[in-house]
């Protein structure tokens, strides 16, 4: 099989129809990691069919547990027989980091090679390791790996210097069977963390405070099997909204959970977009008359950094000067250079992009270098005059399920081709 996959997109078509949003990637990945905390069967329903989930399944199988997949349901059983996450898998994606807490709790040791994932900043793991050390783990650094060992984890108060999503999830998973009580102070509050806690609670864990800055975990001896439905993917829903905003049209987003999408939705409301939510369906309509916005990303409940690129694509079509301030990752503007190829007028000053959308956008040959940046370029191309090509499809496939089919069914002109 030669050549690489690209998207060919012809912009300018309005989008009409219905989209079903499935389980959130960033909920399913830690939930899969949590499954090793018991040998009983843990089933996660409504999983998205994306490559990050495939890679996480490969990590679990490599560790020696049994994984069954039936459509969107993934069931995991058995105990891990290995404690090392192979470097080729760790490099594949960031979520291998989420095995740290659960694997250490279950086996007493983990060797993790330098995790991969989107190049959006240094993405250190100091908050993870400092927290595990507080729980009694010994952390040793090799040339390209970290070895964590612990005879028996002990509960402790842990102050997180930043509400890291992954560190919060790892430390919850490390403490559910620790001796005594753990309090995570300054914890992340993301809905995906609440989804993980719902699963852990169904498994018998004693966790409270999720969704607030202080999470309390009282260690229990054992956990049992359970099944759980993850929260739906607010970033996929938000990306669909961004595409409708730039293309015009009306789309029903089935599974869009307005209760957790407040910050995602709010900057859309500045413009002439029309939104109604009833019974787990978000109806989103746009007349393409987008007004400029000033947006700043931040930890939940603020505007999510994962929506930064898709929403910047909307700002490229707004009649006036917008700003986008990225406060979570220090290097998450790779898509700006690509948007400029389409005619976007974007000036960068530190962690803020100033976007003047009054010039209009035209098709161009684009290249994605990370998951959400790629999604933003796809949104921009759907709204542009003329044809675009988009390389780096593999990044987008990490977090979006058959994204070209979703938008083609809505009337977008987009096809996956092999060069
Ligand atoms: C999770 O990554 C998500 N990934 C990311 O989504 C998301 O962008 C991010 O949270 C923020 O919401 C998954 O859930 C699989 P962080 P994570 O730890 O846990 C710094 C996507 O596109 N930090 O909350 O890696 C870090 O450098 C992905 O779906 C430390 O300094 O993010 C960053 O600046 C991309 N030390 C900030 O905190 C640490 O030990 C937030 O990172 C850990 C993090």
PDB file of C-alpha atoms in Angstrom, residues 85-357:
ATOM      1  CA  UNK A  85       4.670  -0.238  28.456  1.00  0.00           C
ATOM      2  CA  UNK A  86       6.734  -0.904  25.320  1.00  0.00           C
ATOM      3  CA  UNK A  87       8.384   2.205  23.923  1.00  0.00           C
ATOM      4  CA  UNK A  88       6.832   1.828  20.461  1.00  0.00           C
ATOM      5  CA  UNK A  89       3.392   1.968  22.056  1.00  0.00           C
ATOM      6  CA  UNK A  90       4.256   4.672  24.567  1.00  0.00           C
ATOM      7  CA  UNK A  91       5.537   6.783  21.690  1.00  0.00           C
ATOM      8  CA  UNK A  92       2.318   6.266  19.773  1.00  0.00           C
ATOM      9  CA  UNK A  93       0.252   8.343  22.106  1.00  0.00           C
ATOM     10  CA  UNK A  94       0.111  10.320  25.257  1.00  0.00           C
ATOM     11  CA  UNK A  95      -2.589   8.242  26.851  1.00  0.00           C
ATOM     12  CA  UNK A  96      -0.101   5.482  27.697  1.00  0.00           C
ATOM     13  CA  UNK A  97       0.672   7.812  30.610  1.00  0.00           C
ATOM     14  CA  UNK A  98      -2.759   6.981  32.034  1.00  0.00           C
ATOM     15  CA  UNK A  99      -1.593   3.442  32.740  1.00  0.00           C
ATOM     16  CA  UNK A 100       0.815   4.752  35.385  1.00  0.00           C
ATOM     17  CA  UNK A 101      -1.494   5.035  38.364  1.00  0.00           C
ATOM     18  CA  UNK A 102      -3.588   1.938  37.750  1.00  0.00           C
ATOM     19  CA  UNK A 103      -0.648  -0.306  36.865  1.00  0.00           C
ATOM     20  CA  UNK A 104       1.386   0.849  39.863  1.00  0.00           C
ATOM     21  CA  UNK A 105      -1.573   0.233  42.140  1.00  0.00           C
ATOM     22  CA  UNK A 106      -2.115  -3.260  40.696  1.00  0.00           C
ATOM     23  CA  UNK A 107       1.451  -4.547  40.258  1.00  0.00           C
ATOM     24  CA  UNK A 108       3.660  -2.351  42.423  1.00  0.00           C
ATOM     25  CA  UNK A 109       5.868  -1.351  39.525  1.00  0.00           C
ATOM     26  CA  UNK A 110       5.665   0.374  36.134  1.00  0.00           C
ATOM     27  CA  UNK A 111       8.288   1.162  33.540  1.00  0.00           C
ATOM     28  CA  UNK A 112       7.084   3.885  31.193  1.00  0.00           C
ATOM     29  CA  UNK A 113       9.029   5.024  28.163  1.00  0.00           C
ATOM     30  CA  UNK A 114       8.827   8.609  26.938  1.00  0.00           C
ATOM     31  CA  UNK A 115       5.139   9.014  26.001  1.00  0.00           C
ATOM     32  CA  UNK A 116       4.212  10.342  22.589  1.00  0.00           C
ATOM     33  CA  UNK A 117       1.127  12.285  21.662  1.00  0.00           C
ATOM     34  CA  UNK A 118       0.544  15.645  20.027  1.00  0.00           C
ATOM     35  CA  UNK A 119       3.530  18.010  19.903  1.00  0.00           C
ATOM     36  CA  UNK A 120       1.808  20.899  21.648  1.00  0.00           C
ATOM     37  CA  UNK A 121       4.355  21.668  24.287  1.00  0.00           C
ATOM     38  CA  UNK A 122       6.883  20.079  26.625  1.00  0.00           C
ATOM     39  CA  UNK A 123       4.131  18.158  28.433  1.00  0.00           C
ATOM     40  CA  UNK A 124       6.231  17.231  31.474  1.00  0.00           C
ATOM     41  CA  UNK A 125       4.990  14.629  33.973  1.00  0.00           C
ATOM     42  CA  UNK A 126       6.325  16.160  37.174  1.00  0.00           C
ATOM     43  CA  UNK A 127       2.852  16.552  38.712  1.00  0.00           C
ATOM     44  CA  UNK A 128       2.180  12.846  38.086  1.00  0.00           C
ATOM     45  CA  UNK A 129       5.478  11.709  39.615  1.00  0.00           C
ATOM     46  CA  UNK A 130       5.413  14.147  42.525  1.00  0.00           C
ATOM     47  CA  UNK A 131       1.945  12.887  43.415  1.00  0.00           C
ATOM     48  CA  UNK A 132       2.938   9.227  43.163  1.00  0.00           C
ATOM     49  CA  UNK A 133       5.934   9.954  45.372  1.00  0.00           C
ATOM     50  CA  UNK A 134       3.571  11.473  47.937  1.00  0.00           C
ATOM     51  CA  UNK A 135       1.674   8.172  47.856  1.00  0.00           C
ATOM     52  CA  UNK A 136       4.878   6.313  48.730  1.00  0.00           C
ATOM     53  CA  UNK A 137       6.121   5.347  45.264  1.00  0.00           C
ATOM     54  CA  UNK A 138       9.804   5.397  44.370  1.00  0.00           C
ATOM     55  CA  UNK A 139      10.411   7.125  41.023  1.00  0.00           C
ATOM     56  CA  UNK A 140      13.682   6.465  39.181  1.00  0.00           C
ATOM     57  CA  UNK A 141      14.655   8.047  35.882  1.00  0.00           C
ATOM     58  CA  UNK A 142      16.447   6.042  33.201  1.00  0.00           C
ATOM     59  CA  UNK A 143      17.795   7.415  29.941  1.00  0.00           C
ATOM     60  CA  UNK A 144      14.490   7.164  28.123  1.00  0.00           C
ATOM     61  CA  UNK A 145      12.156   5.687  30.689  1.00  0.00           C
ATOM     62  CA  UNK A 146      10.808   6.202  34.182  1.00  0.00           C
ATOM     63  CA  UNK A 147      10.514   3.349  36.661  1.00  0.00           C
ATOM     64  CA  UNK A 148       7.975   3.653  39.461  1.00  0.00           C
ATOM     65  CA  UNK A 149       7.843   1.095  42.263  1.00  0.00           C
ATOM     66  CA  UNK A 150       5.777   0.852  45.425  1.00  0.00           C
ATOM     67  CA  UNK A 151       5.240  -2.007  47.872  1.00  0.00           C
ATOM     68  CA  UNK A 152       1.987  -0.537  49.136  1.00  0.00           C
ATOM     69  CA  UNK A 153       0.699   2.898  48.282  1.00  0.00           C
ATOM     70  CA  UNK A 154      -0.387   4.985  51.231  1.00  0.00           C
ATOM     71  CA  UNK A 155      -3.007   7.712  51.188  1.00  0.00           C
ATOM     72  CA  UNK A 156      -1.762  11.323  51.422  1.00  0.00           C
ATOM     73  CA  UNK A 157      -2.738  14.916  50.847  1.00  0.00           C
ATOM     74  CA  UNK A 158      -1.451  15.971  47.417  1.00  0.00           C
ATOM     75  CA  UNK A 159      -1.466  19.558  46.220  1.00  0.00           C
ATOM     76  CA  UNK A 160      -1.365  19.831  42.418  1.00  0.00           C
ATOM     77  CA  UNK A 161       0.501  22.925  41.235  1.00  0.00           C
ATOM     78  CA  UNK A 162      -1.710  22.931  38.133  1.00  0.00           C
ATOM     79  CA  UNK A 163      -5.049  21.164  37.563  1.00  0.00           C
ATOM     80  CA  UNK A 164      -3.507  18.581  35.249  1.00  0.00           C
ATOM     81  CA  UNK A 165      -6.186  16.293  33.790  1.00  0.00           C
ATOM     82  CA  UNK A 166      -3.913  13.293  33.382  1.00  0.00           C
ATOM     83  CA  UNK A 167      -2.215  13.722  36.741  1.00  0.00           C
ATOM     84  CA  UNK A 168      -5.610  13.996  38.472  1.00  0.00           C
ATOM     85  CA  UNK A 169      -6.747  10.789  36.765  1.00  0.00           C
ATOM     86  CA  UNK A 170      -3.511   8.927  37.486  1.00  0.00           C
ATOM     87  CA  UNK A 171      -3.513   9.922  41.136  1.00  0.00           C
ATOM     88  CA  UNK A 172      -7.152   8.916  41.574  1.00  0.00           C
ATOM     89  CA  UNK A 173      -6.385   5.499  40.059  1.00  0.00           C
ATOM     90  CA  UNK A 174      -3.242   5.122  42.184  1.00  0.00           C
ATOM     91  CA  UNK A 175      -5.124   5.901  45.407  1.00  0.00           C
ATOM     92  CA  UNK A 176      -8.363   3.894  45.082  1.00  0.00           C
ATOM     93  CA  UNK A 177      -6.697   0.846  46.705  1.00  0.00           C
ATOM     94  CA  UNK A 178      -4.047   2.683  48.718  1.00  0.00           C
ATOM     95  CA  UNK A 179      -3.986   2.318  52.488  1.00  0.00           C
ATOM     96  CA  UNK A 180      -5.853   5.298  53.995  1.00  0.00           C
ATOM     97  CA  UNK A 181      -7.300   8.465  52.540  1.00  0.00           C
ATOM     98  CA  UNK A 182      -5.964  10.645  49.725  1.00  0.00           C
ATOM     99  CA  UNK A 183      -7.018  14.199  49.027  1.00  0.00           C
ATOM    100  CA  UNK A 184      -6.152  15.777  45.684  1.00  0.00           C
ATOM    101  CA  UNK A 185      -6.111  19.501  46.262  1.00  0.00           C
ATOM    102  CA  UNK A 186      -6.185  21.664  43.152  1.00  0.00           C
ATOM    103  CA  UNK A 187      -7.530  18.753  41.089  1.00  0.00           C
ATOM    104  CA  UNK A 188      -8.739  19.118  37.499  1.00  0.00           C
ATOM    105  CA  UNK A 189     -12.544  19.299  37.133  1.00  0.00           C
ATOM    106  CA  UNK A 190     -13.084  18.032  33.568  1.00  0.00           C
ATOM    107  CA  UNK A 191     -16.283  16.036  32.825  1.00  0.00           C
ATOM    108  CA  UNK A 192     -14.107  13.216  31.527  1.00  0.00           C
ATOM    109  CA  UNK A 193     -12.669  12.848  35.028  1.00  0.00           C
ATOM    110  CA  UNK A 194     -16.213  12.595  36.428  1.00  0.00           C
ATOM    111  CA  UNK A 195     -16.835   9.833  33.894  1.00  0.00           C
ATOM    112  CA  UNK A 196     -13.788   7.933  35.155  1.00  0.00           C
ATOM    113  CA  UNK A 197     -14.945   8.349  38.759  1.00  0.00           C
ATOM    114  CA  UNK A 198     -18.417   7.051  37.873  1.00  0.00           C
ATOM    115  CA  UNK A 199     -16.810   3.857  36.581  1.00  0.00           C
ATOM    116  CA  UNK A 200     -14.507   3.535  39.614  1.00  0.00           C
ATOM    117  CA  UNK A 201     -17.467   4.038  41.949  1.00  0.00           C
ATOM    118  CA  UNK A 202     -19.388   1.292  40.134  1.00  0.00           C
ATOM    119  CA  UNK A 203     -16.317  -0.914  40.638  1.00  0.00           C
ATOM    120  CA  UNK A 204     -16.536  -0.261  44.388  1.00  0.00           C
ATOM    121  CA  UNK A 205     -14.117   2.634  44.835  1.00  0.00           C
ATOM    122  CA  UNK A 206     -14.824   5.308  47.447  1.00  0.00           C
ATOM    123  CA  UNK A 207     -14.251   8.620  45.632  1.00  0.00           C
ATOM    124  CA  UNK A 208     -15.959  11.954  46.213  1.00  0.00           C
ATOM    125  CA  UNK A 209     -15.559  15.548  45.111  1.00  0.00           C
ATOM    126  CA  UNK A 210     -15.026  14.885  41.397  1.00  0.00           C
ATOM    127  CA  UNK A 211     -15.775  18.003  39.376  1.00  0.00           C
ATOM    128  CA  UNK A 212     -14.527  20.171  42.255  1.00  0.00           C
ATOM    129  CA  UNK A 213     -10.966  21.261  43.086  1.00  0.00           C
ATOM    130  CA  UNK A 214     -10.743  18.789  46.004  1.00  0.00           C
ATOM    131  CA  UNK A 215     -11.180  15.087  45.340  1.00  0.00           C
ATOM    132  CA  UNK A 216     -11.145  12.644  48.266  1.00  0.00           C
ATOM    133  CA  UNK A 217     -10.326   8.960  47.798  1.00  0.00           C
ATOM    134  CA  UNK A 218     -10.717   6.475  50.633  1.00  0.00           C
ATOM    135  CA  UNK A 219      -8.720   3.345  49.852  1.00  0.00           C
ATOM    136  CA  UNK A 220     -10.587   0.025  49.626  1.00  0.00           C
ATOM    137  CA  UNK A 221      -9.154  -3.491  49.513  1.00  0.00           C
ATOM    138  CA  UNK A 222     -10.523  -4.652  46.195  1.00  0.00           C
ATOM    139  CA  UNK A 223     -12.509  -3.527  43.205  1.00  0.00           C
ATOM    140  CA  UNK A 224     -15.005  -5.526  41.157  1.00  0.00           C
ATOM    141  CA  UNK A 225     -16.063  -5.606  37.551  1.00  0.00           C
ATOM    142  CA  UNK A 226     -18.589  -3.079  36.225  1.00  0.00           C
ATOM    143  CA  UNK A 227     -19.889  -1.578  33.034  1.00  0.00           C
ATOM    144  CA  UNK A 228     -20.202   2.095  32.252  1.00  0.00           C
ATOM    145  CA  UNK A 229     -21.183   4.536  29.522  1.00  0.00           C
ATOM    146  CA  UNK A 230     -18.682   7.399  29.148  1.00  0.00           C
ATOM    147  CA  UNK A 231     -19.648  11.032  28.811  1.00  0.00           C
ATOM    148  CA  UNK A 232     -20.082  12.049  25.159  1.00  0.00           C
ATOM    149  CA  UNK A 233     -17.336  13.910  23.353  1.00  0.00           C
ATOM    150  CA  UNK A 234     -17.799  17.661  23.831  1.00  0.00           C
ATOM    151  CA  UNK A 235     -14.853  18.418  21.565  1.00  0.00           C
ATOM    152  CA  UNK A 236     -16.281  16.411  18.654  1.00  0.00           C
ATOM    153  CA  UNK A 237     -19.626  18.178  19.186  1.00  0.00           C
ATOM    154  CA  UNK A 238     -17.875  21.555  19.333  1.00  0.00           C
ATOM    155  CA  UNK A 239     -15.914  20.799  16.159  1.00  0.00           C
ATOM    156  CA  UNK A 240     -19.168  20.028  14.308  1.00  0.00           C
ATOM    157  CA  UNK A 241     -20.568  23.349  15.569  1.00  0.00           C
ATOM    158  CA  UNK A 242     -17.468  25.162  14.291  1.00  0.00           C
ATOM    159  CA  UNK A 243     -17.961  23.627  10.838  1.00  0.00           C
ATOM    160  CA  UNK A 244     -21.632  24.667  10.739  1.00  0.00           C
ATOM    161  CA  UNK A 245     -20.656  28.165  11.886  1.00  0.00           C
ATOM    162  CA  UNK A 246     -18.276  28.679   8.938  1.00  0.00           C
ATOM    163  CA  UNK A 247     -20.335  26.810   6.324  1.00  0.00           C
ATOM    164  CA  UNK A 248     -23.804  27.868   7.332  1.00  0.00           C
ATOM    165  CA  UNK A 249     -26.680  25.395   7.721  1.00  0.00           C
ATOM    166  CA  UNK A 250     -28.463  23.537  10.470  1.00  0.00           C
ATOM    167  CA  UNK A 251     -27.324  20.362  12.195  1.00  0.00           C
ATOM    168  CA  UNK A 252     -28.791  18.254  15.017  1.00  0.00           C
ATOM    169  CA  UNK A 253     -26.028  16.965  17.261  1.00  0.00           C
ATOM    170  CA  UNK A 254     -27.427  13.867  18.959  1.00  0.00           C
ATOM    171  CA  UNK A 255     -25.571  13.133  22.179  1.00  0.00           C
ATOM    172  CA  UNK A 256     -24.309  16.682  22.524  1.00  0.00           C
ATOM    173  CA  UNK A 257     -24.427  17.189  26.279  1.00  0.00           C
ATOM    174  CA  UNK A 258     -25.213  20.856  26.891  1.00  0.00           C
ATOM    175  CA  UNK A 259     -24.673  20.357  30.641  1.00  0.00           C
ATOM    176  CA  UNK A 260     -20.932  19.961  30.075  1.00  0.00           C
ATOM    177  CA  UNK A 261     -20.637  22.142  26.985  1.00  0.00           C
ATOM    178  CA  UNK A 262     -21.347  25.558  28.448  1.00  0.00           C
ATOM    179  CA  UNK A 263     -17.882  26.957  27.806  1.00  0.00           C
ATOM    180  CA  UNK A 264     -17.702  25.316  24.376  1.00  0.00           C
ATOM    181  CA  UNK A 265     -21.013  26.843  23.308  1.00  0.00           C
ATOM    182  CA  UNK A 266     -20.643  30.349  24.752  1.00  0.00           C
ATOM    183  CA  UNK A 267     -18.280  31.915  22.146  1.00  0.00           C
ATOM    184  CA  UNK A 268     -20.566  30.696  19.363  1.00  0.00           C
ATOM    185  CA  UNK A 269     -23.458  32.615  20.886  1.00  0.00           C
ATOM    186  CA  UNK A 270     -21.739  35.940  20.253  1.00  0.00           C
ATOM    187  CA  UNK A 271     -22.477  35.484  16.568  1.00  0.00           C
ATOM    188  CA  UNK A 272     -25.694  35.044  14.686  1.00  0.00           C
ATOM    189  CA  UNK A 273     -25.792  31.377  15.432  1.00  0.00           C
ATOM    190  CA  UNK A 274     -28.904  29.803  16.766  1.00  0.00           C
ATOM    191  CA  UNK A 275     -28.847  27.061  19.335  1.00  0.00           C
ATOM    192  CA  UNK A 276     -31.473  24.994  21.038  1.00  0.00           C
ATOM    193  CA  UNK A 277     -30.953  22.009  23.294  1.00  0.00           C
ATOM    194  CA  UNK A 278     -33.574  19.430  24.123  1.00  0.00           C
ATOM    195  CA  UNK A 279     -33.265  15.927  25.494  1.00  0.00           C
ATOM    196  CA  UNK A 280     -29.614  15.357  24.678  1.00  0.00           C
ATOM    197  CA  UNK A 281     -29.877  16.914  21.222  1.00  0.00           C
ATOM    198  CA  UNK A 282     -28.190  20.200  20.353  1.00  0.00           C
ATOM    199  CA  UNK A 283     -29.718  21.887  17.293  1.00  0.00           C
ATOM    200  CA  UNK A 284     -27.179  24.338  15.900  1.00  0.00           C
ATOM    201  CA  UNK A 285     -27.906  26.752  13.045  1.00  0.00           C
ATOM    202  CA  UNK A 286     -25.728  29.404  11.446  1.00  0.00           C
ATOM    203  CA  UNK A 287     -26.220  32.066   8.799  1.00  0.00           C
ATOM    204  CA  UNK A 288     -22.428  32.432   8.444  1.00  0.00           C
ATOM    205  CA  UNK A 289     -22.610  35.987   9.785  1.00  0.00           C
ATOM    206  CA  UNK A 290     -19.904  35.484  12.405  1.00  0.00           C
ATOM    207  CA  UNK A 291     -18.981  38.293  14.767  1.00  0.00           C
ATOM    208  CA  UNK A 292     -15.477  38.703  16.223  1.00  0.00           C
ATOM    209  CA  UNK A 293     -14.810  37.137  19.629  1.00  0.00           C
ATOM    210  CA  UNK A 294     -12.160  37.315  22.353  1.00  0.00           C
ATOM    211  CA  UNK A 295     -11.567  33.832  23.723  1.00  0.00           C
ATOM    212  CA  UNK A 296      -9.144  32.450  26.300  1.00  0.00           C
ATOM    213  CA  UNK A 297      -8.594  28.741  26.918  1.00  0.00           C
ATOM    214  CA  UNK A 298      -8.290  27.326  30.408  1.00  0.00           C
ATOM    215  CA  UNK A 299      -8.935  24.333  32.648  1.00  0.00           C
ATOM    216  CA  UNK A 300     -12.576  23.247  32.970  1.00  0.00           C
ATOM    217  CA  UNK A 301     -15.034  24.948  33.302  1.00  0.00           C
ATOM    218  CA  UNK A 302     -13.261  27.457  31.030  1.00  0.00           C
ATOM    219  CA  UNK A 303     -13.085  27.227  27.225  1.00  0.00           C
ATOM    220  CA  UNK A 304     -11.231  23.976  26.464  1.00  0.00           C
ATOM    221  CA  UNK A 305      -7.806  24.131  24.833  1.00  0.00           C
ATOM    222  CA  UNK A 306      -8.872  21.260  22.569  1.00  0.00           C
ATOM    223  CA  UNK A 307     -11.402  23.615  20.962  1.00  0.00           C
ATOM    224  CA  UNK A 308      -8.823  26.357  20.380  1.00  0.00           C
ATOM    225  CA  UNK A 309      -7.901  25.413  16.813  1.00  0.00           C
ATOM    226  CA  UNK A 310     -11.425  24.554  15.630  1.00  0.00           C
ATOM    227  CA  UNK A 311     -12.751  27.826  17.025  1.00  0.00           C
ATOM    228  CA  UNK A 312      -9.849  29.854  15.610  1.00  0.00           C
ATOM    229  CA  UNK A 313     -11.016  28.576  12.222  1.00  0.00           C
ATOM    230  CA  UNK A 314     -14.362  30.287  12.943  1.00  0.00           C
ATOM    231  CA  UNK A 315     -12.579  33.498  13.917  1.00  0.00           C
ATOM    232  CA  UNK A 316     -10.941  33.479  10.469  1.00  0.00           C
ATOM    233  CA  UNK A 317     -14.426  34.038   9.032  1.00  0.00           C
ATOM    234  CA  UNK A 318     -15.667  36.599  11.563  1.00  0.00           C
ATOM    235  CA  UNK A 319     -16.086  40.147  10.268  1.00  0.00           C
ATOM    236  CA  UNK A 320     -13.566  41.934  12.459  1.00  0.00           C
ATOM    237  CA  UNK A 321     -10.679  41.418  14.876  1.00  0.00           C
ATOM    238  CA  UNK A 322     -10.824  38.443  17.237  1.00  0.00           C
ATOM    239  CA  UNK A 323      -8.321  37.133  19.745  1.00  0.00           C
ATOM    240  CA  UNK A 324      -7.509  33.633  20.956  1.00  0.00           C
ATOM    241  CA  UNK A 325      -5.374  33.293  24.090  1.00  0.00           C
ATOM    242  CA  UNK A 326      -3.945  29.813  24.745  1.00  0.00           C
ATOM    243  CA  UNK A 327      -3.168  29.457  28.452  1.00  0.00           C
ATOM    244  CA  UNK A 328      -2.900  25.644  28.806  1.00  0.00           C
ATOM    245  CA  UNK A 329      -0.184  24.532  26.359  1.00  0.00           C
ATOM    246  CA  UNK A 330       2.782  26.650  25.426  1.00  0.00           C
ATOM    247  CA  UNK A 331       3.091  25.553  21.810  1.00  0.00           C
ATOM    248  CA  UNK A 332      -0.363  24.973  20.389  1.00  0.00           C
ATOM    249  CA  UNK A 333      -0.431  27.374  17.411  1.00  0.00           C
ATOM    250  CA  UNK A 334       1.048  25.088  14.720  1.00  0.00           C
ATOM    251  CA  UNK A 335      -2.162  25.497  12.703  1.00  0.00           C
ATOM    252  CA  UNK A 336      -1.671  29.281  12.429  1.00  0.00           C
ATOM    253  CA  UNK A 337       0.941  28.979   9.683  1.00  0.00           C
ATOM    254  CA  UNK A 338      -1.362  26.680   7.738  1.00  0.00           C
ATOM    255  CA  UNK A 339      -4.365  29.001   8.156  1.00  0.00           C
ATOM    256  CA  UNK A 340      -2.223  31.846   6.786  1.00  0.00           C
ATOM    257  CA  UNK A 341      -1.741  29.793   3.597  1.00  0.00           C
ATOM    258  CA  UNK A 342      -5.524  30.149   3.157  1.00  0.00           C
ATOM    259  CA  UNK A 343      -5.324  33.927   3.455  1.00  0.00           C
ATOM    260  CA  UNK A 344      -5.940  34.183   7.178  1.00  0.00           C
ATOM    261  CA  UNK A 345      -4.664  37.417   8.726  1.00  0.00           C
ATOM    262  CA  UNK A 346      -3.288  36.217  12.062  1.00  0.00           C
ATOM    263  CA  UNK A 347      -0.711  37.974  14.231  1.00  0.00           C
ATOM    264  CA  UNK A 348       0.870  36.148  17.160  1.00  0.00           C
ATOM    265  CA  UNK A 349       1.934  37.945  20.332  1.00  0.00           C
ATOM    266  CA  UNK A 350       3.134  35.525  22.998  1.00  0.00           C
ATOM    267  CA  UNK A 351       0.317  33.098  23.788  1.00  0.00           C
ATOM    268  CA  UNK A 352      -2.300  35.170  21.989  1.00  0.00           C
ATOM    269  CA  UNK A 353      -3.368  35.069  18.331  1.00  0.00           C
ATOM    270  CA  UNK A 354      -5.091  38.135  16.857  1.00  0.00           C
ATOM    271  CA  UNK A 355      -7.276  37.081  13.945  1.00  0.00           C
ATOM    272  CA  UNK A 356      -8.748  39.539  11.429  1.00  0.00           C
ATOM    273  CA  UNK A 357     -11.420  37.631   9.545  1.00  0.00           C
TER     274      UNK A 357
END
